[in-house]
Amino acid sequence: MIAASLPQELTAWGMFWAADWVVKAVIIGLALASIVTWTVLVAKSLELRAAIAAERREHALIDGALSLADIAGHPQLAASPLVAAALAELRLSTDALDDREGVKERVVSRFERIEAALGRRMARGIGLLATIGATAPFIGLFGTVWGIMNAFIGISAAQTTNLAVVAPGIAEALLATAIGLVAAIPAVVFYNHFTRRIAAWKALLADCSAAVLRLVSRDLSRGIRVG
């Protein structure tokens, strides 16, 4: 008899349309956050896959070279900022190549700034995942608290605790918590995944930096003047 008298359709869609406007706003915001999470997943996965593959090819070419001159005009390394930075520093230090340690120190300084800039660029979008993962459950909880508060107001107005009065409002409130978890859990998982992948990419970038620095050191030891 109680179930037959329920005034609302207790489905997710029905609860959404019957919810208070604040709860609706919370659910819509969380849904948008979930869309952002999956968009970052697709975009960053493609970006990282391409970047890691490029770094592996670059490292293989640089590590197998005998001198910086061997790779200076290589088409696959034309866009390499590390090779370009090493060549630029050697050109600027033409009159100071006898100071090998000074040259290498300046090359390392250039590499550090390049690695930092590339790292910041690769990490774009990851902060959104961290923010969504940290805040979505609390935003959903806010919607839940607001919805339950409205449910109690409804109980007071109806002067009854009948399930037909209590259940819809509480169900609508709990829907906000559920949507918050749906938005937060993938964001946290993806954030941790991309943190590991970016760390692997940074390790490859550091390997490339070390390989270029070895070529610079080798050329300086041989007295070869590149550029």
XYZ file of C-alpha atoms in Angstrom:
227
model
C 0.000 0.000 0.000
C 2.855 2.377 0.812
C 4.635 1.689 -2.476
C 1.428 2.260 -4.422
C 1.012 5.719 -2.946
C 4.457 7.030 -3.793
C 3.902 10.235 -5.759
C 7.102 10.219 -7.758
C 8.879 7.924 -10.192
C 11.973 6.823 -8.272
C 14.359 6.580 -11.193
C 17.530 8.645 -11.621
C 15.927 10.742 -14.369
C 12.698 11.177 -12.475
C 14.510 12.122 -9.282
C 16.576 14.683 -11.161
C 13.537 16.459 -12.593
C 11.747 16.370 -9.259
C 14.745 17.723 -7.329
C 15.146 21.220 -5.949
C 16.879 23.705 -8.269
C 19.984 23.757 -6.058
C 20.300 19.976 -6.244
C 19.736 20.154 -10.008
C 22.536 22.733 -10.320
C 24.862 20.511 -8.281
C 24.100 17.455 -10.442
C 24.558 19.397 -13.687
C 27.872 20.810 -12.446
C 29.097 17.342 -11.480
C 28.002 15.958 -14.850
C 30.016 18.662 -16.608
C 33.000 17.858 -14.378
C 32.701 14.212 -15.404
C 32.692 15.209 -19.085
C 35.844 17.279 -18.487
C 37.481 14.279 -16.790
C 36.881 11.962 -19.735
C 37.918 14.650 -22.213
C 41.238 15.094 -20.387
C 41.681 11.308 -20.397
C 41.377 11.064 -24.185
C 43.393 14.192 -25.004
C 46.203 13.570 -22.526
C 46.460 9.875 -23.428
C 47.011 10.732 -27.096
C 49.468 13.505 -26.215
C 51.510 11.317 -23.882
C 51.561 8.369 -26.252
C 52.932 10.551 -29.042
C 55.442 12.279 -26.726
C 56.806 9.034 -25.263
C 57.169 7.469 -28.714
C 58.983 10.580 -29.984
C 61.353 10.636 -26.993
C 62.218 6.972 -27.489
C 63.050 7.537 -31.163
C 65.024 10.656 -30.275
C 67.006 8.878 -27.577
C 67.848 5.975 -29.891
C 69.202 8.357 -32.521
C 71.169 10.525 -30.089
C 72.578 7.640 -28.067
C 73.938 5.965 -31.205
C 75.676 9.072 -32.579
C 79.422 9.641 -32.370
C 79.299 13.432 -32.231
C 76.846 16.288 -32.179
C 77.582 16.981 -35.817
C 76.163 13.573 -36.753
C 72.697 14.551 -35.559
C 72.774 18.313 -36.154
C 70.932 18.053 -39.470
C 68.947 14.892 -38.845
C 65.316 15.396 -39.998
C 63.859 13.502 -37.017
C 65.756 15.761 -34.615
C 65.010 19.055 -36.361
C 62.394 19.900 -33.744
C 64.428 18.712 -30.763
C 64.859 21.639 -28.331
C 67.719 19.819 -26.578
C 69.838 19.470 -29.699
C 69.020 23.033 -30.729
C 69.995 24.346 -27.281
C 73.305 22.443 -27.296
C 74.209 23.730 -30.756
C 73.213 27.283 -29.802
C 75.395 27.242 -26.689
C 78.378 25.848 -28.597
C 78.021 28.605 -31.189
C 77.793 31.271 -28.483
C 80.813 29.771 -26.684
C 83.044 29.513 -29.749
C 85.721 31.669 -28.125
C 85.522 29.809 -24.798
C 85.511 26.137 -25.777
C 88.742 25.556 -23.857
C 86.712 25.971 -20.670
C 84.998 22.598 -21.058
C 83.367 22.538 -17.651
C 81.959 26.032 -18.154
C 80.473 25.067 -21.511
C 78.930 21.900 -20.102
C 77.546 23.836 -17.147
C 75.830 26.304 -19.474
C 74.442 23.478 -21.616
C 73.082 21.752 -18.506
C 71.473 25.032 -17.428
C 69.716 25.300 -20.776
C 68.555 21.687 -20.541
C 67.125 22.221 -17.051
C 65.009 25.154 -18.221
C 63.821 23.212 -21.284
C 62.877 20.194 -19.175
C 61.000 22.408 -16.713
C 59.080 24.165 -19.505
C 58.201 20.905 -21.257
C 57.159 19.367 -17.941
C 54.794 22.262 -17.217
C 53.291 21.993 -20.686
C 52.796 18.228 -20.382
C 51.132 18.626 -16.971
C 48.452 20.983 -18.320
C 45.024 19.569 -17.615
C 46.215 17.220 -14.877
C 45.428 19.835 -12.242
C 41.782 19.735 -13.343
C 41.643 16.033 -12.525
C 43.104 16.670 -9.077
C 40.605 19.465 -8.427
C 37.627 17.403 -9.575
C 38.761 14.367 -7.611
C 39.175 16.420 -4.441
C 36.044 18.560 -4.631
C 33.375 16.491 -6.408
C 32.465 14.340 -3.355
C 32.014 17.444 -1.216
C 29.939 19.191 -3.873
C 27.776 16.085 -4.079
C 27.526 16.047 -0.297
C 26.354 19.656 -0.363
C 23.575 18.653 -2.749
C 22.700 15.766 -0.444
C 22.523 17.974 2.640
C 20.379 20.502 0.784
C 18.050 17.788 -0.491
C 17.640 16.149 2.916
C 16.967 19.552 4.436
C 14.164 20.038 1.906
C 12.878 16.534 2.703
C 12.607 17.431 6.376
C 10.831 20.657 5.454
C 8.375 18.548 3.451
C 7.854 16.229 6.422
C 7.150 19.208 8.634
C 4.694 20.684 6.146
C 2.874 17.371 5.669
C 2.917 16.567 9.389
C 3.706 12.928 8.605
C 6.709 10.597 8.388
C 5.015 8.323 5.851
C 7.483 6.727 3.430
C 5.566 8.254 0.539
C 6.618 11.681 1.817
C 10.148 10.884 3.013
C 11.481 8.556 0.333
C 11.451 10.832 -2.761
C 13.251 13.728 -1.088
C 15.922 11.531 0.458
C 16.402 9.625 -2.799
C 16.895 12.890 -4.698
C 19.418 14.004 -2.097
C 21.416 10.778 -2.265
C 21.492 11.021 -6.057
C 23.761 14.064 -5.721
C 26.220 12.063 -3.611
C 26.192 9.251 -6.164
C 26.900 11.647 -9.049
C 29.689 13.238 -7.006
C 31.367 9.855 -6.576
C 30.878 9.048 -10.264
C 32.728 12.270 -11.107
C 35.425 11.979 -8.422
C 36.544 8.344 -8.642
C 37.575 8.358 -12.342
C 39.282 11.747 -11.847
C 41.444 10.368 -9.031
C 42.264 7.187 -10.964
C 43.168 9.123 -14.113
C 45.228 11.635 -12.139
C 47.342 8.865 -10.608
C 47.686 7.170 -14.006
C 48.874 10.338 -15.730
C 51.229 11.160 -12.864
C 53.006 7.850 -13.475
C 52.993 8.288 -17.249
C 54.365 11.827 -17.040
C 57.098 10.606 -14.676
C 58.044 7.950 -17.276
C 58.098 10.602 -20.013
C 60.263 12.888 -17.868
C 62.702 10.015 -17.337
C 62.969 9.566 -21.115
C 63.478 13.314 -21.531
C 66.255 13.221 -18.916
C 67.854 10.307 -20.794
C 67.833 12.377 -23.978
C 69.380 15.324 -22.134
C 72.119 13.096 -20.771
C 72.770 11.619 -24.220
C 73.117 15.073 -25.812
C 75.383 16.198 -22.977
C 77.609 13.176 -23.581
C 77.949 14.190 -27.226
C 78.826 17.758 -26.182
C 81.417 16.457 -23.724
C 82.844 14.065 -26.313
C 83.165 16.821 -28.917
C 84.828 19.137 -26.416
C 87.314 16.436 -25.445
C 88.152 15.863 -29.101
C 88.404 19.562 -29.799
C 85.638 19.398 -32.409
C 83.959 22.725 -33.065
C 80.304 22.240 -33.988
C 78.280 25.008 -35.606
